[in-house]
mmCIF file of C-alpha atoms in Angstrom:
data_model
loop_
_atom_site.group_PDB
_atom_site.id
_atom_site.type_symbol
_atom_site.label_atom_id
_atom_site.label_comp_id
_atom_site.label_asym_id
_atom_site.label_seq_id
_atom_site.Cartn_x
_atom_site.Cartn_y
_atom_site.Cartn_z
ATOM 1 C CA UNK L 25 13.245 4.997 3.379
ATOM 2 C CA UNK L 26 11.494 2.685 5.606
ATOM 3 C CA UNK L 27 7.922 0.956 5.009
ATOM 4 C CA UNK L 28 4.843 0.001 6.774
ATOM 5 C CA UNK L 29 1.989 -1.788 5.762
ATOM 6 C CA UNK L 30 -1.451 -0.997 8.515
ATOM 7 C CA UNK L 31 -2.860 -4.274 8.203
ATOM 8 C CA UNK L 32 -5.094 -3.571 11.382
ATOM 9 C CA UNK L 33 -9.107 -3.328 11.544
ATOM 10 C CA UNK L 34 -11.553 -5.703 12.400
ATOM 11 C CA UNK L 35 -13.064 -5.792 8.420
ATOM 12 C CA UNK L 36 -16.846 -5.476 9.671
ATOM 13 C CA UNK L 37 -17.913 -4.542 6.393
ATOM 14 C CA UNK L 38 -16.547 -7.963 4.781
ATOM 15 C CA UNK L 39 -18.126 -9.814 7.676
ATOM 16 C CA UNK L 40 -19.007 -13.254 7.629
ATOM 17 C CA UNK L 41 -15.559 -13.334 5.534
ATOM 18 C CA UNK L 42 -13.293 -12.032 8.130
ATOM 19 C CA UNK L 43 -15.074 -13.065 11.644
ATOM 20 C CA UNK L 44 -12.065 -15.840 11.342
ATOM 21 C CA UNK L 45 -9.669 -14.171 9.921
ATOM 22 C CA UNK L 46 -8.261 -10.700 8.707
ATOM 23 C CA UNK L 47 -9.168 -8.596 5.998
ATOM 24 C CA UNK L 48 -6.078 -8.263 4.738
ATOM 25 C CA UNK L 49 -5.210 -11.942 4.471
ATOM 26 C CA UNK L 50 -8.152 -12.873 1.805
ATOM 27 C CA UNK L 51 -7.407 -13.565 -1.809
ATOM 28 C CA UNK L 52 -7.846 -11.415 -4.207
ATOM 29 C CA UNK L 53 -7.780 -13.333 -7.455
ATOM 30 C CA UNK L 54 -4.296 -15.422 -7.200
ATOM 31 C CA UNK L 55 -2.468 -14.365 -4.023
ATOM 32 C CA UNK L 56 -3.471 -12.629 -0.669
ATOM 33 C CA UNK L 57 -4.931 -8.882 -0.332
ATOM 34 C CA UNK L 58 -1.379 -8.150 1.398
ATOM 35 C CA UNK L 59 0.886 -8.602 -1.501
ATOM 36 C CA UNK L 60 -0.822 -5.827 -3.420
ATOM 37 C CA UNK L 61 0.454 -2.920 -1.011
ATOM 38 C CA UNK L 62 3.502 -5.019 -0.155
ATOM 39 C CA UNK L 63 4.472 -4.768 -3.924
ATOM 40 C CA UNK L 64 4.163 -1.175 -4.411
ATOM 41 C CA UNK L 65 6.983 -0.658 -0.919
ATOM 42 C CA UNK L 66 8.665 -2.797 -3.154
ATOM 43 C CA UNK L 67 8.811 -1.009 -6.140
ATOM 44 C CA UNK L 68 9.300 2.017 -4.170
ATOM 45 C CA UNK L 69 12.765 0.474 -3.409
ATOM 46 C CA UNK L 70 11.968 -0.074 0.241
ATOM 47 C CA UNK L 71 13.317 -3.323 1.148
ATOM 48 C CA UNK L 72 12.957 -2.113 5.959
ATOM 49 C CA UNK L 73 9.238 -3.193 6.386
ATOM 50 C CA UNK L 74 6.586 -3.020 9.184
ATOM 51 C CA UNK L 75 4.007 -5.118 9.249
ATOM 52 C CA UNK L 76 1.010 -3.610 12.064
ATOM 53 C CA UNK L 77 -1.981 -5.820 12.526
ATOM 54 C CA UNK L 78 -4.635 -7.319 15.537
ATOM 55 C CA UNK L 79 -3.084 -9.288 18.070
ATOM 56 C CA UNK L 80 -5.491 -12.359 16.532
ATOM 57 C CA UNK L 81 -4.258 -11.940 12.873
ATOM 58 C CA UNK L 82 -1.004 -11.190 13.191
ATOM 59 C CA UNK L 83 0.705 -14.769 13.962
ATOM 60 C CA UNK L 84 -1.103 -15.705 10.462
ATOM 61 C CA UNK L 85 1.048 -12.496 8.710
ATOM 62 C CA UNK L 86 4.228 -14.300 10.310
ATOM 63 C CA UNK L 87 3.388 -17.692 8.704
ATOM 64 C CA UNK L 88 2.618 -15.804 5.652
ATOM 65 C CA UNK L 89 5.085 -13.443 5.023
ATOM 66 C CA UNK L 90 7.982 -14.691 7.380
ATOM 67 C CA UNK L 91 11.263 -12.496 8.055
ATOM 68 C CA UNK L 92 11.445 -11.441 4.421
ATOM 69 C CA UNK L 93 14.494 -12.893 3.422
ATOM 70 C CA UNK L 94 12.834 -14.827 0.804
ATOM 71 C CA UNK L 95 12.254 -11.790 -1.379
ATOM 72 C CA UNK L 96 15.048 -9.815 -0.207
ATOM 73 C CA UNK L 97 13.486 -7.719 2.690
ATOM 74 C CA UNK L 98 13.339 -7.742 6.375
ATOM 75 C CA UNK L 99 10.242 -7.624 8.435
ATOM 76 C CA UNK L 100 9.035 -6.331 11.771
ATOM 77 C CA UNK L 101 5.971 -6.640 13.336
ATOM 78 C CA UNK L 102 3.486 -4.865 15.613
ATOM 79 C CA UNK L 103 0.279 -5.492 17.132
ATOM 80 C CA UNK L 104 -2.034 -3.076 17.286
ATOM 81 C CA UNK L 105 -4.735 -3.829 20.627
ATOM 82 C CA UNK L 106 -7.231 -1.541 19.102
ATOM 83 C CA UNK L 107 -8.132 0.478 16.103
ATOM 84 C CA UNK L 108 -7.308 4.160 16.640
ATOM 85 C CA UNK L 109 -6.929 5.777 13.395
ATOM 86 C CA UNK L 110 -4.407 5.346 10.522
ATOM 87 C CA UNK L 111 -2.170 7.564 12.410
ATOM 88 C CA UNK L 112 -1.585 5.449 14.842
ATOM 89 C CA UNK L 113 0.614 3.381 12.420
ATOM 90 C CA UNK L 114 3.420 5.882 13.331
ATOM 91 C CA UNK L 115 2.833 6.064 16.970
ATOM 92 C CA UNK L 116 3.158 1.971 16.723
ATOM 93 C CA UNK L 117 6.131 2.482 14.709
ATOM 94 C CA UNK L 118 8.176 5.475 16.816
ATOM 95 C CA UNK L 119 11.021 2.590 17.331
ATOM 96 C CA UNK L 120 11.054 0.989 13.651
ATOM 97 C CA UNK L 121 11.020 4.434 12.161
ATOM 98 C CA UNK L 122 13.579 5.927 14.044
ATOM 99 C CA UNK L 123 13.651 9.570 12.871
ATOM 100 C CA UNK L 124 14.144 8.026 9.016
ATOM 101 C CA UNK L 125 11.749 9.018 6.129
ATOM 102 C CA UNK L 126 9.040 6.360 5.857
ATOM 103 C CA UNK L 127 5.793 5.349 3.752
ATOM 104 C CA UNK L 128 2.479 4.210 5.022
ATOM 105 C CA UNK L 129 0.317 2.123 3.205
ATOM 106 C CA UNK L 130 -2.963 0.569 3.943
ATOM 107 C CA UNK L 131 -2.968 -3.534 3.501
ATOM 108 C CA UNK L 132 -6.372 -3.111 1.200
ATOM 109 C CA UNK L 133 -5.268 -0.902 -1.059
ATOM 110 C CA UNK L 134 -5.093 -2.158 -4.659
ATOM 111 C CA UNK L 135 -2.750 0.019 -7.092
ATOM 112 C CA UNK L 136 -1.747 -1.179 -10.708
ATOM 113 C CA UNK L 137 -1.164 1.519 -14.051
ATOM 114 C CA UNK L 138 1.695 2.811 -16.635
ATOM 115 C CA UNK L 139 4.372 4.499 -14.975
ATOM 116 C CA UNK L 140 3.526 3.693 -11.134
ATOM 117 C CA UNK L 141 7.044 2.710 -10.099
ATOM 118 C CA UNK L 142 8.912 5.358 -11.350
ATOM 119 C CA UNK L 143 6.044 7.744 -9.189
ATOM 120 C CA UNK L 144 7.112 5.334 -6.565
ATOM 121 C CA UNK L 145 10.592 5.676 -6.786
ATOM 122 C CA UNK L 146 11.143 9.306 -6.914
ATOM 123 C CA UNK L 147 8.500 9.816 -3.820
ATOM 124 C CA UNK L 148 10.337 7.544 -1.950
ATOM 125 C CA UNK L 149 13.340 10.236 -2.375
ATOM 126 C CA UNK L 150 12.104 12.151 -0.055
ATOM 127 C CA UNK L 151 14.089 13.364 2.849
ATOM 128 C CA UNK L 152 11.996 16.497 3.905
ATOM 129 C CA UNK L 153 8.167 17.040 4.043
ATOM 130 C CA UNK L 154 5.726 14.771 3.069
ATOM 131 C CA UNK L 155 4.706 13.886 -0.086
ATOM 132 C CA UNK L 156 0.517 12.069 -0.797
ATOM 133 C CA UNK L 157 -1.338 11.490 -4.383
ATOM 134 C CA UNK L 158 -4.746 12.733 -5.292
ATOM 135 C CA UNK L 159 -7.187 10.665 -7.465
ATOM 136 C CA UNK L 160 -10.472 11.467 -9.067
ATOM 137 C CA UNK L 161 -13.113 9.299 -7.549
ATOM 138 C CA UNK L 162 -17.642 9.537 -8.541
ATOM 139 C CA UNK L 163 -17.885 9.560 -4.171
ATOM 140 C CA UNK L 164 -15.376 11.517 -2.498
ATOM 141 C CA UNK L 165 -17.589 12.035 0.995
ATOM 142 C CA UNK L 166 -15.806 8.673 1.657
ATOM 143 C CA UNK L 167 -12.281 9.940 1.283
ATOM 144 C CA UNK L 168 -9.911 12.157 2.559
ATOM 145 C CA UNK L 169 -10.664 15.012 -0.354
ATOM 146 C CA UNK L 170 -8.263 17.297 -1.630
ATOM 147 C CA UNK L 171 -8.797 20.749 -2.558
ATOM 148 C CA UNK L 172 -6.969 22.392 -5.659
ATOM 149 C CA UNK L 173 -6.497 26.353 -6.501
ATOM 150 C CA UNK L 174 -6.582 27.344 -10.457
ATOM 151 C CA UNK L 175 -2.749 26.354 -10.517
ATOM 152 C CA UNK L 176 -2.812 22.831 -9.038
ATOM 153 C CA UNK L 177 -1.598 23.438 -5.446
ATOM 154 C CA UNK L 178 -3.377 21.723 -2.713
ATOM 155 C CA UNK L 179 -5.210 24.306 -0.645
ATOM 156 C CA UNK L 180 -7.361 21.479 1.929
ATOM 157 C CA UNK L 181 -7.515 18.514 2.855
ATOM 158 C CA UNK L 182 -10.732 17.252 4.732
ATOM 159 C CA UNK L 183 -11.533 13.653 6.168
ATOM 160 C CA UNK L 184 -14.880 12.465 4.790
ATOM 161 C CA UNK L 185 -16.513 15.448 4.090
ATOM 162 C CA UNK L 186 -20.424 16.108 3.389
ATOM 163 C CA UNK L 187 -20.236 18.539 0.986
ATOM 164 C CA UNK L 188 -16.849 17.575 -0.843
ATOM 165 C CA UNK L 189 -14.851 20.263 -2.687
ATOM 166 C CA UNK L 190 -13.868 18.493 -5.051
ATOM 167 C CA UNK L 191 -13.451 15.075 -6.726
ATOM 168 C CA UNK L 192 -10.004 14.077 -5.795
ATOM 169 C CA UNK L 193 -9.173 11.703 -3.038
ATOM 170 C CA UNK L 194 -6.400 10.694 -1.222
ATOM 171 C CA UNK L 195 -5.435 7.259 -1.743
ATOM 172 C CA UNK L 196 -4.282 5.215 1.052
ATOM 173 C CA UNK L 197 -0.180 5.213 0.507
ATOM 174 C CA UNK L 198 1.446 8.133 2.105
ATOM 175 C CA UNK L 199 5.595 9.165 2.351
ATOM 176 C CA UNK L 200 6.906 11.213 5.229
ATOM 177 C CA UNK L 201 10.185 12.654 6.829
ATOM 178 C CA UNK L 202 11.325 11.758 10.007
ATOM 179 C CA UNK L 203 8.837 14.428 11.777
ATOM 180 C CA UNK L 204 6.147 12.469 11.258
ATOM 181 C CA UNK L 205 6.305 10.395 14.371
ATOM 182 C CA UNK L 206 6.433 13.819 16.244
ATOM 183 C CA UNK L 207 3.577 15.393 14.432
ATOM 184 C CA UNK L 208 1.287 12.179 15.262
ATOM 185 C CA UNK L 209 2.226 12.130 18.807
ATOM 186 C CA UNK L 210 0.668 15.771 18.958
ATOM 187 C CA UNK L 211 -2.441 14.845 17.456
ATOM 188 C CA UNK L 212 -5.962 14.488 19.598
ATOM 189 C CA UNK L 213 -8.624 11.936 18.083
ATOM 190 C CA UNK L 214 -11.294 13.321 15.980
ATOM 191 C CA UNK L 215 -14.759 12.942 16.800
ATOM 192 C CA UNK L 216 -14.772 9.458 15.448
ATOM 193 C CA UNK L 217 -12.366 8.542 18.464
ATOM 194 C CA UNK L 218 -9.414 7.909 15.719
ATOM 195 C CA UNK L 219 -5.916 9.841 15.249
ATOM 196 C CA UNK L 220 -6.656 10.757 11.281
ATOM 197 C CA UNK L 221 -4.192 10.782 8.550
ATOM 198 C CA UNK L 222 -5.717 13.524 7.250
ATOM 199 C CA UNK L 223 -4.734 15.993 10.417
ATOM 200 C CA UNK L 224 -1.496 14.832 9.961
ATOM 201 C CA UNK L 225 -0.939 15.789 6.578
ATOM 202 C CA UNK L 226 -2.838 19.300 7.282
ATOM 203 C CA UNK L 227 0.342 19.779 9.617
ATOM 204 C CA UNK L 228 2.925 19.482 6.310
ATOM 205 C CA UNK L 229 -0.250 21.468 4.726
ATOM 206 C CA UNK L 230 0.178 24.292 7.223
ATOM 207 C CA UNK L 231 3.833 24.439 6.410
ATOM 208 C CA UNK L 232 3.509 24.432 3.166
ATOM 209 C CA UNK L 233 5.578 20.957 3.379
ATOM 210 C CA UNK L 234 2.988 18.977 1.266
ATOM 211 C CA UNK L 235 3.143 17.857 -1.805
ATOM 212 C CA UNK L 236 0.527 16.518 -3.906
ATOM 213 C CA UNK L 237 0.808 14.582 -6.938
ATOM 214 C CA UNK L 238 -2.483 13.785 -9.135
ATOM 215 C CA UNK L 239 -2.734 9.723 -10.536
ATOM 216 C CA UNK L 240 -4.166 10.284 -13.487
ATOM 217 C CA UNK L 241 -6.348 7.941 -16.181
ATOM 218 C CA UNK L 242 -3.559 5.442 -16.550
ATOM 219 C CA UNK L 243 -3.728 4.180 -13.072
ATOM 220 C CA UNK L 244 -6.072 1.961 -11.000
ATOM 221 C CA UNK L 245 -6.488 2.608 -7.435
ATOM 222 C CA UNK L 246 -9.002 -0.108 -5.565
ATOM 223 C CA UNK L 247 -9.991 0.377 -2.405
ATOM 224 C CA UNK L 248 -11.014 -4.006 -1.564
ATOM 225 C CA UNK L 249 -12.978 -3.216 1.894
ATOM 226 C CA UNK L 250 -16.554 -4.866 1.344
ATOM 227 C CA UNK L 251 -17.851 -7.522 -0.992
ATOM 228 C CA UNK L 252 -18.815 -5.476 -4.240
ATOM 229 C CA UNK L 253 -15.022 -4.123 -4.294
ATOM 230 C CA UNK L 254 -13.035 -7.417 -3.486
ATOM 231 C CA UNK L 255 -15.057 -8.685 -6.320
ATOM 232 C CA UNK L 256 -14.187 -6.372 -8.412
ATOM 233 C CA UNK L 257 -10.530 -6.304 -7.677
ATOM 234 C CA UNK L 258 -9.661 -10.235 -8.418
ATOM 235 C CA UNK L 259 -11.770 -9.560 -11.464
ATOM 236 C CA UNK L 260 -9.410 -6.780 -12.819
ATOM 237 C CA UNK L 261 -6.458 -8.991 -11.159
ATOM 238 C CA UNK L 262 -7.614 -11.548 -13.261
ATOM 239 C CA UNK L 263 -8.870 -9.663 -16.423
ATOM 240 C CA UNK L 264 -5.214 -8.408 -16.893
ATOM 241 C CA UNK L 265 -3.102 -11.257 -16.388
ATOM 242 C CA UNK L 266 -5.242 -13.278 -18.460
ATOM 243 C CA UNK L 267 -4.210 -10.853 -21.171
ATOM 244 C CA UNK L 268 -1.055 -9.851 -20.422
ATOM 245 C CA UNK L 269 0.162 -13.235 -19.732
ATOM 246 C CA UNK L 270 2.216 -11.078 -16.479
ATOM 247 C CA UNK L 271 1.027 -11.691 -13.217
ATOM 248 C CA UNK L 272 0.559 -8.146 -11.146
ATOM 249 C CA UNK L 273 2.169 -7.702 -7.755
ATOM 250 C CA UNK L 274 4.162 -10.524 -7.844
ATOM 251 C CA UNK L 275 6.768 -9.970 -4.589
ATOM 252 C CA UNK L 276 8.888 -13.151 -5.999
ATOM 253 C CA UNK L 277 9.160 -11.351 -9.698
ATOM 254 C CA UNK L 278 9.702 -7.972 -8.613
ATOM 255 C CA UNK L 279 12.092 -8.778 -5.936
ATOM 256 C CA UNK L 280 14.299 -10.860 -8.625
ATOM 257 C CA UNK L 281 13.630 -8.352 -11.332
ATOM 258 C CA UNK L 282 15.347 -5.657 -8.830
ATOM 259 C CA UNK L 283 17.835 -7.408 -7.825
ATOM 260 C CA UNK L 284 16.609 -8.352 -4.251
ATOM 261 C CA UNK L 285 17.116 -11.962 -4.750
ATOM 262 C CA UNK L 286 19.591 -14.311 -7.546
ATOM 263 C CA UNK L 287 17.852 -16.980 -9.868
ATOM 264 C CA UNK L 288 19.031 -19.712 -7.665
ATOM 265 C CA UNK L 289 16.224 -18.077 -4.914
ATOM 266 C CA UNK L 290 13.715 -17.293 -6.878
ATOM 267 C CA UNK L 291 14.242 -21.029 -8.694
ATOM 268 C CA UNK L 292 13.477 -22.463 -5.581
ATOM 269 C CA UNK L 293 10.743 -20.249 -4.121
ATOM 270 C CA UNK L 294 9.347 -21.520 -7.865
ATOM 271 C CA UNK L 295 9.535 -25.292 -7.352
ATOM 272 C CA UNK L 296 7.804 -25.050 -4.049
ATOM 273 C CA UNK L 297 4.608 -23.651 -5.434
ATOM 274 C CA UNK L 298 2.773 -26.334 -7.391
ATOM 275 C CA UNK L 299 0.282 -24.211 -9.939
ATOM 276 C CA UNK L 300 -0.061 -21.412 -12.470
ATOM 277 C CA UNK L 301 1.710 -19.349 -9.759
ATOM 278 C CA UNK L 302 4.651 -21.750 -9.629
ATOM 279 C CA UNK L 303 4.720 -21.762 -13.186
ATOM 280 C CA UNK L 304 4.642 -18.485 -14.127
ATOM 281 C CA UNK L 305 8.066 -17.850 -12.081
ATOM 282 C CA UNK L 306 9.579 -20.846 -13.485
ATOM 283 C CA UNK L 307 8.813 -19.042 -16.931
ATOM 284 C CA UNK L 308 10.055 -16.163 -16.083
ATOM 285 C CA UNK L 309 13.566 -17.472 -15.523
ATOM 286 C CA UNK L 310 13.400 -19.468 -18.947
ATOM 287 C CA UNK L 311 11.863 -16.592 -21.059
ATOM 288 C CA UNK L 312 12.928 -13.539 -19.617
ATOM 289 C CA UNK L 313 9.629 -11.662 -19.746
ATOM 290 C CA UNK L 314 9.810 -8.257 -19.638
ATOM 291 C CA UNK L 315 8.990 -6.419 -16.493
ATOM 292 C CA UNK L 316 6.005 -3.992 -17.095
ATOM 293 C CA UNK L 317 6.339 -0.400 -15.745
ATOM 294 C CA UNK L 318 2.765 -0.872 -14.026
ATOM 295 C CA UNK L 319 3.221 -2.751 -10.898
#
């Protein structure tokens, strides 16, 4: 399975933070928003990623993130002239994805809790269908909301709506066959002008080709789009590893602990960084600290 991260947007509702510079490139806590989502592709096994952003920002996610090779991966990139829903992603992507199954994820999404790689692992499995998670949330009319019968199974999905039908929403990390490119290409934008995720997955809906999987209480989904909730998020980021003592969403650890990279490259990749960051790798190769099923 293939990967893409939709680092796109213009981030008006962080604004004065991201007149300069994108969204998606700001710190939250110890490293930069895109290394959250990056790390769950990661842990999903995907190592063939796709990196979509503004033709402004996206010359600071080569700097940043490179070719990959440093953690194992390889990296493509696309600019994306305009916003035009998340959708788009896959239009953007037709070549990278090339009829393969792939996953979506949005560059400010924040996920961390007990057992998220293994959920990770086995959706990115899939070769038919597509496959999204559900998540309780106090304001849904913000979300793409799911709708659940008595037994569990998904019955609608609506983008946004006023009068939600339930509580659950769909957080922004998504895994598809190798339809979805056609299925996006015969989408029309919504009222809002945008190609939305959420038609698309009505389509799998329709065929009774979705799956939905609930996150329940031992996960953390943060969505870091304005002030309040990028607070929040290095907060948490920082509240945890504090305590833990293990740093979350670390690409270097993650790709060494799964055998992306050797020592030798992660010892080096360790010596270059001059801090706690630095530091903590450097310990992990002397102590051998345990990697935590929690991302």
């Amino acid at each position: 399975m293939k990967g893409i991260i939709l680092a796109g947007g213009k981030g008006t509702r962080l604004h004065p933070l991201t007149i300069s510079t994108s969204k998606q490139l700001l710190p939250v806590y110890d490293k930069p928003m895109v290394y959250y989502p990056l790390s769950m592709l990661m842990l999903a096994g995907i190592r063939e990623i796709l990196v979509i952003s503004s033709p402004e920002a996206l010359p600071a996610f080569k700097d940043l993130l490179g070719d990959g090779h440093q953690w194992g991966l390889e990296f493509s990139y696309v600019q994306q002239d305009h916003p035009r829903g998340l959708a788009d992603a896959f239009l953007l992507g037709k070549d990278f994805i090339n009829r393969q199954p792939v996953s979506l994820i949005l560059g400010d999404n924040i996920f961390f809790g007990h057992g998220l790689p293994d959920s990770l692992r086995k959706a990115s499995e899939l070769q038919e269908g597509a496959l999204i998670f559900a998540y309780p949330v106090r304001d849904p009319e913000r979300y793409g909301v799911v709708e659940f019968d008595e037994h569990g199974k998904a019955l609608s999905i609506e983008e946004k709506p006023e009068k939600p039908r339930s509580h659950y929403a769909v957080p922004g990390i998504y895994f598809y066959d190798g339809r979805v490119v056609e299925f996006a290409e015969s989408l029309t934008p919504s009222a809002r002008g945008e190609l939305e995720i959420t038609d698309l997955n009505c389509i799998y809906l329709e065929n009774s080709e979705l799956r939905v999987e609930v996150l329940g209480r031992g996960v953390a989904w943060l969505d870091a789009g304005t002030h309040e909730s990028l607070l929040q998020a290095a907060q948490f980021v920082q509240t945890l590893e504090d305590r833990q003592g293990m740093m979350i969403s670390c690409p270097e650890e993650i790709a060494y602990r799964l055998g992306f990279i050797d020592r030798e490259t992660l010892l080096q990749q360790a010596k270059m960084i001059n801090n706690q960051y630095g530091d903590y790798l450097l310990r992990l190769l002397e102590e051998e600290i345990p990697f935590h099923n929690a991302g």
